């Protein structure tokens, strides 16, 4: 029978994780998949035991020992990178089965060591660019890699879907707290922020703003003109407050400011004066013939032993109506006993 000579190219196709060794255990050739898996290892000129810890039934400390283990199952662990484990089978290319001529490998190779990965080692492939195409179709690793790739694709799609759902949820929550016309916070935002401030030790002020004769603007110039005014007012309020403050449209032509870390009434008076001046400017109305003004009422948490957001909002409302009763386009600071100009006390107005 004629000896079969297997070229390295054929072995690379059949066993892409094989090693070819000479009689001393020096590496002559490494399969392409093994090179890619151990890409940071220099195979050229190294010996098998330089690169791997080898065990059969017992540790292999010399290549002489390994020669006697041809045809037996081996367990190998790569030294570089540390930790990758292989199963292996080594064949003496000059050794023939009884009655056969020797199998011949590449001209100088005396041994061929074929390696495979155990199932527990498949996770190491996630850090490489190896795919099922790097393994022969007969290797179950190819099937497992296909499953891993399919699972990875499915998980990636699931993550993208979850991301889109989270974005949609965030946007939905934002819209639920946002006034469509002005882009400011809405009544839900106001209630949420007031509850938060009510349990904090940080001081704050509540300013209630109501536009003067806004219904007349709508009736005379139309609702589109009224909408332009509301957007202009929102712009002014946003520009005259800080990032830490909260500006909301409470409904209709009413706005509320929650001014963070405010204890000095003089600071609130200055902010109110700037707002009143800018509301009367042409930039707010957006059209000639439209006059805009606003009345403001404010209370500070420092006025109360135990500040309560709902109570403060009612008191700011009392101060607002007091400012309207005093002539409009004014600011009134709440104080105990203040009436809103209709004969009610603040206690009665709160009710």
Short mmCIF file of N, CA, C and O in Angstrom, two decimals, residues 245-340:
data_model
loop_
_atom_site.label_atom_id
_atom_site.label_comp_id
_atom_site.label_asym_id
_atom_site.label_seq_id
_atom_site.Cartn_x
_atom_site.Cartn_y
_atom_site.Cartn_z
N UNK A 245 -33.78 76.59 39.41
CA UNK A 245 -35.18 76.97 39.65
C UNK A 245 -36.10 76.14 38.76
O UNK A 245 -35.66 75.51 37.80
N UNK A 246 -37.39 76.17 39.08
CA UNK A 246 -38.39 75.46 38.29
C UNK A 246 -39.43 76.46 37.80
O UNK A 246 -39.95 77.27 38.57
N UNK A 247 -39.70 76.38 36.48
CA UNK A 247 -40.71 77.25 35.86
C UNK A 247 -41.78 76.35 35.27
O UNK A 247 -41.47 75.46 34.47
N UNK A 248 -43.05 76.58 35.64
CA UNK A 248 -44.12 75.75 35.11
C UNK A 248 -45.26 76.63 34.62
O UNK A 248 -45.45 77.76 35.10
N UNK A 249 -45.95 76.10 33.63
CA UNK A 249 -47.23 76.72 33.25
C UNK A 249 -48.30 75.93 33.96
O UNK A 249 -48.53 74.75 33.67
N UNK A 250 -48.95 76.58 34.92
CA UNK A 250 -49.93 75.87 35.77
C UNK A 250 -51.25 75.68 35.06
O UNK A 250 -52.07 74.86 35.47
N UNK A 251 -51.46 76.42 33.98
CA UNK A 251 -52.71 76.30 33.23
C UNK A 251 -53.13 77.66 32.71
O UNK A 251 -52.92 78.69 33.38
N UNK A 252 -53.73 77.68 31.52
CA UNK A 252 -54.19 78.94 30.95
C UNK A 252 -53.07 79.96 30.87
O UNK A 252 -52.02 79.72 30.26
N UNK A 253 -53.28 81.13 31.50
CA UNK A 253 -52.25 82.18 31.50
C UNK A 253 -51.57 82.29 32.86
O UNK A 253 -51.07 83.34 33.23
N UNK A 254 -51.57 81.20 33.62
CA UNK A 254 -50.95 81.19 34.95
C UNK A 254 -49.63 80.42 34.92
O UNK A 254 -49.55 79.34 34.34
N UNK A 255 -48.64 81.00 35.57
CA UNK A 255 -47.32 80.39 35.66
C UNK A 255 -46.88 80.39 37.13
O UNK A 255 -47.31 81.24 37.91
N UNK A 256 -46.03 79.46 37.47
CA UNK A 256 -45.50 79.38 38.83
C UNK A 256 -43.99 79.21 38.76
O UNK A 256 -43.49 78.41 37.96
N UNK A 257 -43.30 79.96 39.60
CA UNK A 257 -41.85 79.81 39.75
C UNK A 257 -41.57 79.20 41.11
O UNK A 257 -42.15 79.62 42.11
N UNK A 258 -40.69 78.22 41.15
CA UNK A 258 -40.18 77.72 42.42
C UNK A 258 -38.70 78.08 42.43
O UNK A 258 -37.90 77.51 41.67
N UNK A 259 -38.36 79.05 43.26
CA UNK A 259 -37.01 79.60 43.27
C UNK A 259 -36.20 78.91 44.37
O UNK A 259 -36.55 78.97 45.55
N UNK A 260 -35.13 78.27 43.96
CA UNK A 260 -34.35 77.43 44.86
C UNK A 260 -33.44 78.26 45.76
O UNK A 260 -32.84 79.26 45.31
N UNK A 261 -33.33 77.83 47.02
CA UNK A 261 -32.35 78.39 47.96
C UNK A 261 -32.51 79.90 48.12
O UNK A 261 -31.54 80.65 48.03
N UNK A 262 -33.73 80.33 48.35
CA UNK A 262 -34.03 81.76 48.52
C UNK A 262 -34.52 82.01 49.94
O UNK A 262 -35.47 81.37 50.40
N UNK A 263 -33.87 82.94 50.65
CA UNK A 263 -34.31 83.34 52.00
C UNK A 263 -34.52 84.85 52.11
O UNK A 263 -35.21 85.30 53.03
N UNK A 264 -33.94 85.61 51.18
CA UNK A 264 -33.99 87.06 51.26
C UNK A 264 -35.12 87.60 50.38
O UNK A 264 -35.10 87.46 49.16
N UNK A 265 -36.14 88.23 50.98
CA UNK A 265 -37.24 88.79 50.16
C UNK A 265 -36.76 89.80 49.13
O UNK A 265 -37.38 89.94 48.07
N UNK A 266 -35.66 90.49 49.41
CA UNK A 266 -35.16 91.50 48.47
C UNK A 266 -34.73 90.85 47.15
O UNK A 266 -34.88 91.46 46.08
N UNK A 267 -34.22 89.63 47.22
CA UNK A 267 -33.83 88.93 46.00
C UNK A 267 -35.06 88.66 45.15
O UNK A 267 -35.06 88.85 43.93
N UNK A 268 -36.13 88.21 45.79
CA UNK A 268 -37.37 87.93 45.06
C UNK A 268 -37.92 89.21 44.45
O UNK A 268 -38.41 89.21 43.31
N UNK A 269 -37.87 90.31 45.19
CA UNK A 269 -38.36 91.59 44.66
C UNK A 269 -37.61 91.98 43.39
O UNK A 269 -38.21 92.47 42.43
N UNK A 270 -36.29 91.77 43.37
CA UNK A 270 -35.50 92.14 42.19
C UNK A 270 -35.88 91.25 41.00
O UNK A 270 -36.00 91.73 39.87
N UNK A 271 -36.03 89.95 41.25
CA UNK A 271 -36.42 89.04 40.17
C UNK A 271 -37.79 89.43 39.63
O UNK A 271 -38.00 89.50 38.41
N UNK A 272 -38.73 89.74 40.50
CA UNK A 272 -40.08 90.11 40.09
C UNK A 272 -40.07 91.40 39.27
O UNK A 272 -40.78 91.52 38.26
N UNK A 273 -39.25 92.36 39.69
CA UNK A 273 -39.18 93.64 38.96
C UNK A 273 -38.68 93.42 37.53
O UNK A 273 -39.19 94.03 36.58
N UNK A 274 -37.68 92.56 37.39
CA UNK A 274 -37.15 92.29 36.04
C UNK A 274 -38.22 91.62 35.17
O UNK A 274 -38.38 91.94 34.00
N UNK A 275 -38.95 90.67 35.76
CA UNK A 275 -39.98 89.96 35.00
C UNK A 275 -41.09 90.92 34.56
O UNK A 275 -41.52 90.91 33.40
N UNK A 276 -41.56 91.77 35.47
CA UNK A 276 -42.63 92.72 35.14
C UNK A 276 -42.19 93.64 34.01
O UNK A 276 -42.95 93.93 33.07
N UNK A 277 -40.92 94.10 34.07
CA UNK A 277 -40.42 95.00 33.03
C UNK A 277 -40.35 94.29 31.68
O UNK A 277 -40.73 94.85 30.65
N UNK A 278 -39.90 93.07 31.68
CA UNK A 278 -39.75 92.37 30.40
C UNK A 278 -41.09 91.91 29.83
O UNK A 278 -41.24 91.81 28.61
N UNK A 279 -42.07 91.62 30.68
CA UNK A 279 -43.37 91.21 30.17
C UNK A 279 -44.04 92.32 29.37
O UNK A 279 -44.82 92.05 28.43
N UNK A 280 -43.75 93.56 29.69
CA UNK A 280 -44.37 94.68 28.99
C UNK A 280 -43.63 95.04 27.71
O UNK A 280 -44.09 95.90 26.96
N UNK A 281 -42.51 94.38 27.46
CA UNK A 281 -41.72 94.70 26.27
C UNK A 281 -42.37 94.07 25.04
O UNK A 281 -43.10 93.08 25.12
N UNK A 282 -42.06 94.64 23.87
CA UNK A 282 -42.66 94.18 22.62
C UNK A 282 -42.26 92.74 22.29
O UNK A 282 -42.98 92.05 21.56
N UNK A 283 -41.12 92.28 22.81
CA UNK A 283 -40.64 90.92 22.49
C UNK A 283 -41.62 89.85 22.95
O UNK A 283 -41.69 88.76 22.37
N UNK A 284 -42.41 90.14 23.97
CA UNK A 284 -43.34 89.15 24.49
C UNK A 284 -44.58 89.05 23.61
O UNK A 284 -45.04 87.96 23.26
N UNK A 285 -45.13 90.19 23.22
CA UNK A 285 -46.39 90.17 22.45
C UNK A 285 -46.16 89.64 21.05
O UNK A 285 -47.02 88.96 20.49
N UNK A 286 -45.02 89.96 20.47
CA UNK A 286 -44.72 89.48 19.13
C UNK A 286 -45.51 90.18 18.05
O UNK A 286 -45.45 89.79 16.88
N UNK A 287 -46.27 91.21 18.38
CA UNK A 287 -47.05 91.92 17.38
C UNK A 287 -47.40 93.30 17.92
O UNK A 287 -47.62 93.48 19.12
N UNK A 288 -47.48 94.31 17.03
CA UNK A 288 -47.88 95.65 17.47
C UNK A 288 -49.34 95.65 17.90
O UNK A 288 -50.16 94.88 17.41
N UNK A 289 -49.65 96.51 18.83
CA UNK A 289 -51.03 96.63 19.28
C UNK A 289 -51.41 95.69 20.39
O UNK A 289 -52.53 95.74 20.89
N UNK A 290 -50.51 94.80 20.76
CA UNK A 290 -50.79 93.87 21.85
C UNK A 290 -49.95 94.28 23.07
O UNK A 290 -48.73 94.32 23.00
N UNK A 291 -50.61 94.58 24.15
CA UNK A 291 -49.93 94.98 25.39
C UNK A 291 -50.05 93.84 26.39
O UNK A 291 -51.13 93.30 26.62
N UNK A 292 -48.90 93.46 26.97
CA UNK A 292 -48.85 92.36 27.92
C UNK A 292 -48.35 92.88 29.26
O UNK A 292 -47.41 93.68 29.32
N UNK A 293 -49.00 92.43 30.31
CA UNK A 293 -48.49 92.71 31.66
C UNK A 293 -48.86 91.53 32.54
O UNK A 293 -49.71 90.71 32.18
N UNK A 294 -48.20 91.45 33.67
CA UNK A 294 -48.47 90.35 34.57
C UNK A 294 -48.41 90.78 36.01
O UNK A 294 -47.68 91.71 36.38
N UNK A 295 -49.19 90.11 36.85
CA UNK A 295 -49.17 90.36 38.29
C UNK A 295 -48.55 89.15 38.98
O UNK A 295 -48.76 88.01 38.56
N UNK A 296 -47.79 89.42 40.05
CA UNK A 296 -47.04 88.37 40.72
C UNK A 296 -47.31 88.39 42.22
O UNK A 296 -47.46 89.48 42.82
N UNK A 297 -47.36 87.20 42.81
CA UNK A 297 -47.44 87.08 44.27
C UNK A 297 -46.47 86.00 44.73
O UNK A 297 -46.36 84.95 44.10
N UNK A 298 -45.75 86.27 45.82
CA UNK A 298 -44.69 85.35 46.26
C UNK A 298 -44.76 85.12 47.76
O UNK A 298 -45.12 86.03 48.53
N UNK A 299 -44.41 83.91 48.15
CA UNK A 299 -44.17 83.61 49.56
C UNK A 299 -42.88 82.81 49.67
O UNK A 299 -42.46 82.15 48.70
N UNK A 300 -42.24 82.88 50.83
CA UNK A 300 -40.96 82.20 51.06
C UNK A 300 -41.12 81.13 52.13
O UNK A 300 -41.88 81.32 53.10
N UNK A 301 -40.39 80.05 51.99
CA UNK A 301 -40.47 78.97 52.98
C UNK A 301 -39.99 79.44 54.35
O UNK A 301 -40.39 78.88 55.38
N UNK A 302 -39.14 80.46 54.36
CA UNK A 302 -38.63 80.97 55.64
C UNK A 302 -39.73 81.66 56.46
O UNK A 302 -39.52 81.96 57.64
N UNK A 303 -40.89 81.91 55.85
CA UNK A 303 -42.01 82.52 56.59
C UNK A 303 -42.76 81.50 57.44
O UNK A 303 -43.64 81.87 58.22
N UNK A 304 -42.43 80.22 57.33
CA UNK A 304 -43.21 79.16 57.96
C UNK A 304 -42.34 78.33 58.90
O UNK A 304 -41.16 78.09 58.62
N UNK A 305 -42.95 77.89 59.99
CA UNK A 305 -42.23 76.99 60.88
C UNK A 305 -41.98 75.65 60.21
O UNK A 305 -40.89 75.09 60.28
N UNK A 306 -43.03 75.13 59.56
CA UNK A 306 -42.91 73.88 58.80
C UNK A 306 -43.49 74.13 57.41
O UNK A 306 -44.70 74.01 57.19
N UNK A 307 -42.63 74.50 56.46
CA UNK A 307 -43.12 74.84 55.12
C UNK A 307 -43.87 73.67 54.48
O UNK A 307 -43.46 72.52 54.56
N UNK A 308 -44.99 74.01 53.86
CA UNK A 308 -45.79 73.02 53.15
C UNK A 308 -46.05 73.59 51.75
O UNK A 308 -46.56 74.71 51.62
N UNK A 309 -45.71 72.82 50.72
CA UNK A 309 -45.80 73.32 49.36
C UNK A 309 -47.21 73.74 48.97
O UNK A 309 -47.40 74.81 48.36
N UNK A 310 -48.21 72.93 49.32
CA UNK A 310 -49.58 73.27 48.96
C UNK A 310 -50.04 74.55 49.65
O UNK A 310 -50.69 75.41 49.05
N UNK A 311 -49.70 74.68 50.92
CA UNK A 311 -50.06 75.90 51.67
C UNK A 311 -49.36 77.11 51.07
O UNK A 311 -49.97 78.19 50.88
N UNK A 312 -48.08 76.96 50.71
CA UNK A 312 -47.33 78.08 50.14
C UNK A 312 -47.91 78.50 48.79
O UNK A 312 -47.97 79.69 48.47
N UNK A 313 -48.36 77.52 48.00
CA UNK A 313 -48.96 77.86 46.71
C UNK A 313 -50.26 78.65 46.91
O UNK A 313 -50.53 79.63 46.18
N UNK A 314 -51.05 78.28 47.91
CA UNK A 314 -52.28 79.04 48.20
C UNK A 314 -51.95 80.46 48.66
O UNK A 314 -52.61 81.42 48.25
N UNK A 315 -50.92 80.59 49.49
CA UNK A 315 -50.55 81.91 49.98
C UNK A 315 -49.98 82.78 48.86
O UNK A 315 -50.23 84.00 48.81
N UNK A 316 -49.22 82.17 47.95
CA UNK A 316 -48.72 82.92 46.79
C UNK A 316 -49.87 83.39 45.93
O UNK A 316 -49.85 84.49 45.35
N UNK A 317 -50.92 82.57 45.84
CA UNK A 317 -52.12 82.94 45.08
C UNK A 317 -52.82 84.13 45.73
O UNK A 317 -53.29 85.05 45.05
N UNK A 318 -52.88 84.14 47.07
CA UNK A 318 -53.47 85.28 47.79
C UNK A 318 -52.67 86.55 47.49
O UNK A 318 -53.23 87.62 47.21
N UNK A 319 -51.33 86.44 47.53
CA UNK A 319 -50.48 87.60 47.23
C UNK A 319 -50.67 88.06 45.79
O UNK A 319 -50.66 89.26 45.50
N UNK A 320 -50.86 87.11 44.88
CA UNK A 320 -51.09 87.46 43.47
C UNK A 320 -52.35 88.30 43.32
O UNK A 320 -52.34 89.35 42.65
N UNK A 321 -53.44 87.86 43.92
CA UNK A 321 -54.69 88.62 43.79
C UNK A 321 -54.64 89.95 44.52
O UNK A 321 -55.30 90.91 44.12
N UNK A 322 -53.81 90.03 45.54
CA UNK A 322 -53.60 91.32 46.21
C UNK A 322 -52.89 92.29 45.27
O UNK A 322 -53.20 93.49 45.24
N UNK A 323 -51.96 91.76 44.47
CA UNK A 323 -51.25 92.62 43.52
C UNK A 323 -52.19 93.08 42.41
O UNK A 323 -52.12 94.23 41.95
N UNK A 324 -53.11 92.23 41.96
CA UNK A 324 -54.08 92.64 40.96
C UNK A 324 -55.02 93.71 41.52
O UNK A 324 -55.38 94.70 40.84
N UNK A 325 -55.42 93.52 42.77
CA UNK A 325 -56.31 94.49 43.41
C UNK A 325 -55.64 95.84 43.60
O UNK A 325 -56.30 96.89 43.61
N UNK A 326 -54.29 95.82 43.69
CA UNK A 326 -53.55 97.06 43.92
C UNK A 326 -53.25 97.79 42.61
O UNK A 326 -52.67 98.88 42.64
N UNK A 327 -53.61 97.24 41.48
CA UNK A 327 -53.41 97.98 40.24
C UNK A 327 -52.76 97.20 39.12
O UNK A 327 -52.49 97.75 38.06
N UNK A 328 -52.49 95.94 39.31
CA UNK A 328 -51.93 95.06 38.28
C UNK A 328 -50.49 95.46 37.92
O UNK A 328 -50.03 96.53 38.28
N UNK A 329 -49.80 94.52 37.17
CA UNK A 329 -48.39 94.71 36.82
C UNK A 329 -47.57 95.04 38.06
O UNK A 329 -46.72 95.93 38.07
N UNK A 330 -47.87 94.32 39.13
CA UNK A 330 -47.21 94.55 40.41
C UNK A 330 -46.77 93.22 41.01
O UNK A 330 -47.21 92.16 40.57
N UNK A 331 -45.98 93.34 42.05
CA UNK A 331 -45.57 92.16 42.80
C UNK A 331 -45.89 92.40 44.27
O UNK A 331 -45.57 93.47 44.83
N UNK A 332 -46.53 91.41 44.90
CA UNK A 332 -46.83 91.50 46.33
C UNK A 332 -46.22 90.30 47.03
O UNK A 332 -46.34 89.16 46.55
N UNK A 333 -45.56 90.58 48.14
CA UNK A 333 -44.97 89.52 48.96
C UNK A 333 -45.96 89.17 50.07
O UNK A 333 -46.45 90.04 50.78
N UNK A 334 -46.27 87.89 50.19
CA UNK A 334 -47.25 87.45 51.19
C UNK A 334 -46.76 87.71 52.61
O UNK A 334 -45.57 87.63 52.92
N UNK A 335 -47.70 88.02 53.49
CA UNK A 335 -47.40 88.12 54.91
C UNK A 335 -48.65 87.66 55.67
O UNK A 335 -49.77 87.66 55.12
N UNK A 336 -48.50 87.27 56.87
CA UNK A 336 -49.61 86.78 57.68
C UNK A 336 -50.67 87.86 57.81
O UNK A 336 -50.38 89.00 58.14
N UNK A 337 -51.90 87.52 57.50
CA UNK A 337 -53.00 88.47 57.57
C UNK A 337 -53.29 89.17 56.26
O UNK A 337 -54.24 89.96 56.19
N UNK A 338 -52.50 88.91 55.21
CA UNK A 338 -52.73 89.54 53.91
C UNK A 338 -54.06 89.09 53.32
O UNK A 338 -54.41 87.90 53.38
N UNK A 339 -54.81 90.03 52.77
CA UNK A 339 -56.03 89.68 52.02
C UNK A 339 -55.76 89.93 50.54
O UNK A 339 -54.85 90.66 50.17
N UNK A 340 -56.58 89.29 49.70
CA UNK A 340 -56.33 89.44 48.27
C UNK A 340 -57.20 90.52 47.63
O UNK A 340 -57.32 90.57 46.40
#
